[in-house]
mmCIF file of C-alpha atoms in Angstrom:
data_model
loop_
_atom_site.group_PDB
_atom_site.id
_atom_site.type_symbol
_atom_site.label_atom_id
_atom_site.label_comp_id
_atom_site.label_asym_id
_atom_site.label_seq_id
_atom_site.Cartn_x
_atom_site.Cartn_y
_atom_site.Cartn_z
ATOM 1 C CA GLU A 1443 -5.186 190.845 -23.811
ATOM 2 C CA ASP A 1444 -4.074 187.246 -23.421
ATOM 3 C CA LYS A 1445 -0.378 186.671 -23.925
ATOM 4 C CA VAL A 1446 2.269 183.999 -23.599
ATOM 5 C CA VAL A 1447 5.950 184.929 -23.441
ATOM 6 C CA GLN A 1448 8.784 182.481 -23.917
ATOM 7 C CA SER A 1449 12.426 182.989 -23.084
ATOM 8 C CA PRO A 1450 15.073 182.851 -24.249
ATOM 9 C CA LEU A 1451 14.185 183.304 -27.919
ATOM 10 C CA SER A 1452 17.147 181.202 -28.954
ATOM 11 C CA LEU A 1453 19.807 179.151 -27.272
ATOM 12 C CA VAL A 1454 22.949 177.354 -28.397
ATOM 13 C CA VAL A 1455 24.449 174.671 -26.160
ATOM 14 C CA HIS A 1456 26.814 171.713 -26.408
ATOM 15 C CA GLU A 1457 25.832 168.090 -26.104
ATOM 16 C CA GLY A 1458 25.526 167.038 -22.486
ATOM 17 C CA ASP A 1459 24.468 170.460 -21.230
ATOM 18 C CA THR A 1460 21.245 171.004 -19.289
ATOM 19 C CA VAL A 1461 18.835 173.676 -20.517
ATOM 20 C CA THR A 1462 15.846 175.399 -18.969
ATOM 21 C CA LEU A 1463 13.202 176.989 -21.163
ATOM 22 C CA ASN A 1464 10.732 179.458 -19.714
ATOM 23 C CA CYS A 1465 7.094 180.234 -20.429
ATOM 24 C CA SER A 1466 5.132 182.952 -18.627
ATOM 25 C CA TYR A 1467 1.518 183.785 -19.313
ATOM 26 C CA GLU A 1468 -1.405 186.086 -18.710
ATOM 27 C CA VAL A 1469 -4.485 184.271 -19.964
ATOM 28 C CA THR A 1470 -8.117 184.634 -18.969
ATOM 29 C CA ASN A 1471 -9.738 181.462 -17.662
ATOM 30 C CA PHE A 1472 -6.613 179.334 -17.672
ATOM 31 C CA ARG A 1473 -7.353 175.668 -18.344
ATOM 32 C CA SER A 1474 -4.012 174.061 -19.162
ATOM 33 C CA LEU A 1475 -0.520 174.678 -20.508
ATOM 34 C CA LEU A 1476 0.988 172.636 -23.335
ATOM 35 C CA TRP A 1477 4.566 172.143 -24.530
ATOM 36 C CA TYR A 1478 5.365 171.126 -28.117
ATOM 37 C CA LYS A 1479 8.571 170.320 -29.994
ATOM 38 C CA GLN A 1480 8.789 171.467 -33.613
ATOM 39 C CA GLU A 1481 11.696 169.852 -35.438
ATOM 40 C CA LYS A 1482 10.847 170.209 -39.064
ATOM 41 C CA LYS A 1483 7.246 171.011 -39.712
ATOM 42 C CA ALA A 1484 4.502 169.534 -37.509
ATOM 43 C CA PRO A 1485 4.758 170.352 -33.780
ATOM 44 C CA THR A 1486 4.708 167.210 -31.663
ATOM 45 C CA PHE A 1487 3.148 167.090 -28.217
ATOM 46 C CA LEU A 1488 5.401 166.871 -25.164
ATOM 47 C CA PHE A 1489 3.440 167.713 -22.006
ATOM 48 C CA MET A 1490 0.141 169.020 -20.744
ATOM 49 C CA LEU A 1491 0.110 170.699 -17.327
ATOM 50 C CA THR A 1492 -2.980 171.661 -15.383
ATOM 51 C CA SER A 1493 -1.955 171.642 -11.720
ATOM 52 C CA SER A 1494 0.781 173.531 -9.926
ATOM 53 C CA GLY A 1495 3.778 171.755 -8.501
ATOM 54 C CA ILE A 1496 3.317 168.418 -10.233
ATOM 55 C CA GLU A 1497 6.312 167.627 -12.388
ATOM 56 C CA LYS A 1498 5.759 165.809 -15.643
ATOM 57 C CA LYS A 1499 8.677 163.689 -16.879
ATOM 58 C CA SER A 1500 9.501 161.891 -20.080
ATOM 59 C CA GLY A 1501 13.034 160.579 -20.321
ATOM 60 C CA ARG A 1502 15.415 163.542 -20.195
ATOM 61 C CA LEU A 1503 12.607 166.086 -20.424
ATOM 62 C CA SER A 1504 10.599 167.411 -17.522
ATOM 63 C CA SER A 1505 8.211 170.282 -16.954
ATOM 64 C CA ILE A 1506 6.462 171.986 -14.088
ATOM 65 C CA LEU A 1507 3.776 174.621 -13.723
ATOM 66 C CA ASP A 1508 3.403 177.419 -11.176
ATOM 67 C CA LYS A 1509 -0.156 178.767 -11.364
ATOM 68 C CA LYS A 1510 0.455 181.338 -8.657
ATOM 69 C CA GLU A 1511 3.388 182.977 -10.437
ATOM 70 C CA LEU A 1512 1.930 182.176 -13.887
ATOM 71 C CA PHE A 1513 4.837 180.377 -15.483
ATOM 72 C CA SER A 1514 6.129 177.013 -16.559
ATOM 73 C CA ILE A 1515 9.604 175.656 -17.236
ATOM 74 C CA LEU A 1516 10.776 172.892 -19.525
ATOM 75 C CA ASN A 1517 14.034 171.210 -18.559
ATOM 76 C CA ILE A 1518 16.157 169.085 -20.840
ATOM 77 C CA THR A 1519 19.077 167.256 -19.241
ATOM 78 C CA ALA A 1520 22.062 165.694 -21.025
ATOM 79 C CA THR A 1521 21.089 167.374 -24.291
ATOM 80 C CA GLN A 1522 21.664 165.623 -27.610
ATOM 81 C CA THR A 1523 21.836 166.972 -31.154
ATOM 82 C CA GLY A 1524 18.398 165.461 -31.721
ATOM 83 C CA ASP A 1525 16.979 167.923 -29.204
ATOM 84 C CA SER A 1526 17.644 170.749 -31.663
ATOM 85 C CA ALA A 1527 14.225 172.211 -32.432
ATOM 86 C CA ILE A 1528 11.813 175.015 -31.688
ATOM 87 C CA TYR A 1529 9.992 174.484 -28.395
ATOM 88 C CA LEU A 1530 6.518 175.983 -28.272
ATOM 89 C CA CYS A 1531 4.474 176.805 -25.211
ATOM 90 C CA ALA A 1532 0.697 177.190 -25.529
ATOM 91 C CA VAL A 1533 -1.881 178.116 -22.922
ATOM 92 C CA VAL A 1534 -5.479 177.018 -23.263
ATOM 93 C CA GLY A 1535 -7.952 179.748 -22.320
ATOM 94 C CA THR A 1536 -11.701 179.806 -22.609
ATOM 95 C CA TYR A 1537 -11.861 178.317 -26.081
ATOM 96 C CA LYS A 1538 -8.559 178.774 -27.806
ATOM 97 C CA TYR A 1539 -4.878 178.089 -27.594
ATOM 98 C CA ILE A 1540 -2.511 181.047 -27.199
ATOM 99 C CA PHE A 1541 1.033 180.360 -28.358
ATOM 100 C CA GLY A 1542 4.303 181.956 -27.391
ATOM 101 C CA THR A 1543 6.936 182.835 -29.977
ATOM 102 C CA GLY A 1544 8.885 179.685 -29.231
ATOM 103 C CA THR A 1545 12.472 179.035 -28.133
ATOM 104 C CA ARG A 1546 14.864 177.883 -30.837
ATOM 105 C CA LEU A 1547 17.345 175.421 -29.322
ATOM 106 C CA LYS A 1548 20.471 174.310 -31.149
ATOM 107 C CA VAL A 1549 22.619 171.565 -29.641
ATOM 108 C CA LEU A 1550 26.154 171.327 -30.992
ATOM 109 C CA ALA A 1551 28.034 168.024 -31.114
ATOM 110 C CA ASP B 757 -3.106 155.552 -38.712
ATOM 111 C CA GLY B 758 -5.127 158.524 -37.535
ATOM 112 C CA GLY B 759 -3.844 161.958 -38.257
ATOM 113 C CA ILE B 760 -4.111 165.245 -40.109
ATOM 114 C CA THR B 761 -3.114 165.543 -43.747
ATOM 115 C CA GLN B 762 -2.265 168.892 -45.253
ATOM 116 C CA SER B 763 -1.637 169.477 -48.929
ATOM 117 C CA PRO B 764 0.228 170.663 -50.786
ATOM 118 C CA LYS B 765 3.502 170.906 -48.849
ATOM 119 C CA TYR B 766 4.630 173.848 -50.975
ATOM 120 C CA LEU B 767 2.470 176.358 -52.806
ATOM 121 C CA PHE B 768 3.229 179.400 -54.888
ATOM 122 C CA ARG B 769 0.785 182.220 -55.401
ATOM 123 C CA LYS B 770 0.770 184.756 -58.183
ATOM 124 C CA GLU B 771 -0.350 188.336 -57.710
ATOM 125 C CA GLY B 772 -4.144 188.612 -57.508
ATOM 126 C CA GLN B 773 -4.662 184.877 -57.235
ATOM 127 C CA ASN B 774 -6.694 182.963 -54.673
ATOM 128 C CA VAL B 775 -5.206 179.699 -53.463
ATOM 129 C CA THR B 776 -6.699 176.957 -51.296
ATOM 130 C CA LEU B 777 -4.862 174.881 -48.720
ATOM 131 C CA SER B 778 -6.314 171.484 -47.920
ATOM 132 C CA CYS B 779 -6.682 169.982 -44.438
ATOM 133 C CA GLU B 780 -8.210 166.563 -43.790
ATOM 134 C CA GLN B 781 -8.384 164.698 -40.473
ATOM 135 C CA ASN B 782 -9.477 161.174 -39.618
ATOM 136 C CA LEU B 783 -9.296 161.571 -35.857
ATOM 137 C CA ASN B 784 -13.053 162.171 -35.535
ATOM 138 C CA HIS B 785 -12.305 165.507 -33.891
ATOM 139 C CA ASP B 786 -15.005 168.149 -33.733
ATOM 140 C CA ALA B 787 -12.758 171.219 -33.549
ATOM 141 C CA MET B 788 -10.354 172.326 -36.254
ATOM 142 C CA TYR B 789 -8.016 175.313 -36.499
ATOM 143 C CA TRP B 790 -5.795 177.173 -38.929
ATOM 144 C CA TYR B 791 -2.617 178.854 -37.742
ATOM 145 C CA ARG B 792 -0.075 180.989 -39.489
ATOM 146 C CA GLN B 793 3.581 180.778 -38.440
ATOM 147 C CA ASP B 794 6.071 183.511 -39.272
ATOM 148 C CA PRO B 795 9.667 183.510 -38.071
ATOM 149 C CA GLY B 796 9.909 184.971 -34.575
ATOM 150 C CA GLN B 797 6.143 185.368 -34.167
ATOM 151 C CA GLY B 798 4.938 181.979 -33.005
ATOM 152 C CA LEU B 799 1.573 180.623 -34.147
ATOM 153 C CA ARG B 800 -1.283 183.014 -34.809
ATOM 154 C CA LEU B 801 -4.889 181.850 -35.128
ATOM 155 C CA ILE B 802 -6.598 182.546 -38.454
ATOM 156 C CA TYR B 803 -9.912 180.677 -38.163
ATOM 157 C CA TYR B 804 -11.377 177.918 -36.070
ATOM 158 C CA SER B 805 -14.405 175.673 -36.277
ATOM 159 C CA GLN B 806 -16.202 173.924 -33.470
ATOM 160 C CA ILE B 807 -18.627 171.888 -35.549
ATOM 161 C CA VAL B 808 -19.685 171.330 -39.140
ATOM 162 C CA ASN B 809 -21.095 174.412 -40.900
ATOM 163 C CA ASP B 810 -19.829 176.704 -38.166
ATOM 164 C CA PHE B 811 -16.574 178.656 -37.991
ATOM 165 C CA GLN B 812 -15.240 181.761 -36.276
ATOM 166 C CA LYS B 813 -12.582 184.339 -37.056
ATOM 167 C CA GLY B 814 -9.374 184.173 -35.119
ATOM 168 C CA ASP B 815 -6.886 186.951 -34.513
ATOM 169 C CA ILE B 816 -5.731 187.461 -38.107
ATOM 170 C CA ALA B 817 -8.671 186.453 -40.339
ATOM 171 C CA GLU B 818 -8.479 189.335 -42.821
ATOM 172 C CA GLY B 819 -7.665 188.091 -46.321
ATOM 173 C CA TYR B 820 -8.583 184.489 -45.528
ATOM 174 C CA SER B 821 -11.730 182.382 -45.803
ATOM 175 C CA VAL B 822 -12.698 178.872 -44.722
ATOM 176 C CA SER B 823 -15.503 176.358 -45.015
ATOM 177 C CA ARG B 824 -16.522 173.367 -42.911
ATOM 178 C CA GLU B 825 -18.947 171.294 -44.962
ATOM 179 C CA LYS B 826 -17.687 167.988 -43.604
ATOM 180 C CA LYS B 827 -16.368 167.058 -40.184
ATOM 181 C CA GLU B 828 -13.140 165.751 -41.694
ATOM 182 C CA SER B 829 -12.298 168.725 -43.869
ATOM 183 C CA PHE B 830 -11.415 172.364 -43.162
ATOM 184 C CA PRO B 831 -9.899 174.047 -46.247
ATOM 185 C CA LEU B 832 -8.358 177.505 -46.046
ATOM 186 C CA THR B 833 -8.461 179.949 -48.959
ATOM 187 C CA VAL B 834 -5.863 182.688 -49.074
ATOM 188 C CA THR B 835 -7.461 185.456 -51.098
ATOM 189 C CA SER B 836 -5.877 188.216 -53.118
ATOM 190 C CA ALA B 837 -6.840 190.571 -50.284
ATOM 191 C CA GLN B 838 -4.116 189.021 -48.141
ATOM 192 C CA LYS B 839 -1.177 191.234 -49.088
ATOM 193 C CA ASN B 840 1.513 189.365 -47.212
ATOM 194 C CA PRO B 841 0.655 185.690 -47.553
ATOM 195 C CA THR B 842 4.162 184.237 -47.430
ATOM 196 C CA ALA B 843 4.209 182.051 -44.310
ATOM 197 C CA PHE B 844 3.989 178.521 -43.012
ATOM 198 C CA TYR B 845 0.387 177.398 -42.468
ATOM 199 C CA LEU B 846 -0.535 174.767 -39.925
ATOM 200 C CA CYS B 847 -3.864 173.000 -39.584
ATOM 201 C CA ALA B 848 -4.754 171.472 -36.232
ATOM 202 C CA SER B 849 -7.600 169.654 -34.543
ATOM 203 C CA SER B 850 -8.781 168.762 -31.054
ATOM 204 C CA ILE B 851 -11.535 166.594 -29.620
ATOM 205 C CA GLY B 852 -13.477 169.672 -28.641
ATOM 206 C CA LEU B 853 -12.906 173.405 -28.639
ATOM 207 C CA GLY B 854 -10.006 174.136 -26.319
ATOM 208 C CA ALA B 855 -10.059 170.553 -25.087
ATOM 209 C CA GLU B 856 -6.738 169.024 -24.117
ATOM 210 C CA LYS B 857 -4.051 168.795 -26.733
ATOM 211 C CA LEU B 858 -3.911 169.972 -30.301
ATOM 212 C CA PHE B 859 -2.886 167.621 -33.068
ATOM 213 C CA PHE B 860 -1.088 169.195 -36.005
ATOM 214 C CA GLY B 861 -0.698 168.516 -39.694
ATOM 215 C CA SER B 862 2.700 168.763 -41.364
ATOM 216 C CA GLY B 863 2.016 172.217 -42.766
ATOM 217 C CA THR B 864 2.001 174.077 -46.077
ATOM 218 C CA GLN B 865 4.662 176.624 -47.013
ATOM 219 C CA LEU B 866 3.088 179.362 -49.116
ATOM 220 C CA SER B 867 5.252 181.720 -51.100
ATOM 221 C CA VAL B 868 4.490 184.580 -53.459
ATOM 222 C CA LEU B 869 5.877 184.522 -56.992
#
């Protein structure tokens, strides 16, 4: 059975801290891995990863994929209160997207 | 602006009642999806549709029904057979089935009276 596991489930940090969110997977016919940020309602797209070892960056956020060990990490440096959200990892298999449970991040001022 | 519109934002269902959640997209996407989100359980796939007049059950389709009569529209009906309907429902679309990224609507929170 396909599965995606995210850790930790929740995390509380202070502004300025660096956080690392984890996503491991076992999915048949892996095609890509996606990261989303869900602040209020609609998840917003962050990154799509298809190849191992190539880091994607956007400002203070970065992500990398390891297809051999079947995991991805999402790093957020110099966290801000606006980073508080649920971060979702999804893996695209043969025809569908399999989501993890998400990591709830809270950044305290 | 292109996007996905879900309505209503909040919906209350009485015992034994069917309710329909609306999802409309103007992104010209072929594939559309319905997900259910419960606290601590991530997103679970209810139904998906690859093209007009075709749809498939996802992982938790029991108690739900859909239709895809137009490319832009993919309404979800929560029937009285769904005994635990309280959840946040998200509609999504993609260019093709499993193709690149999903685009999401803003969701509908369904509660039982």
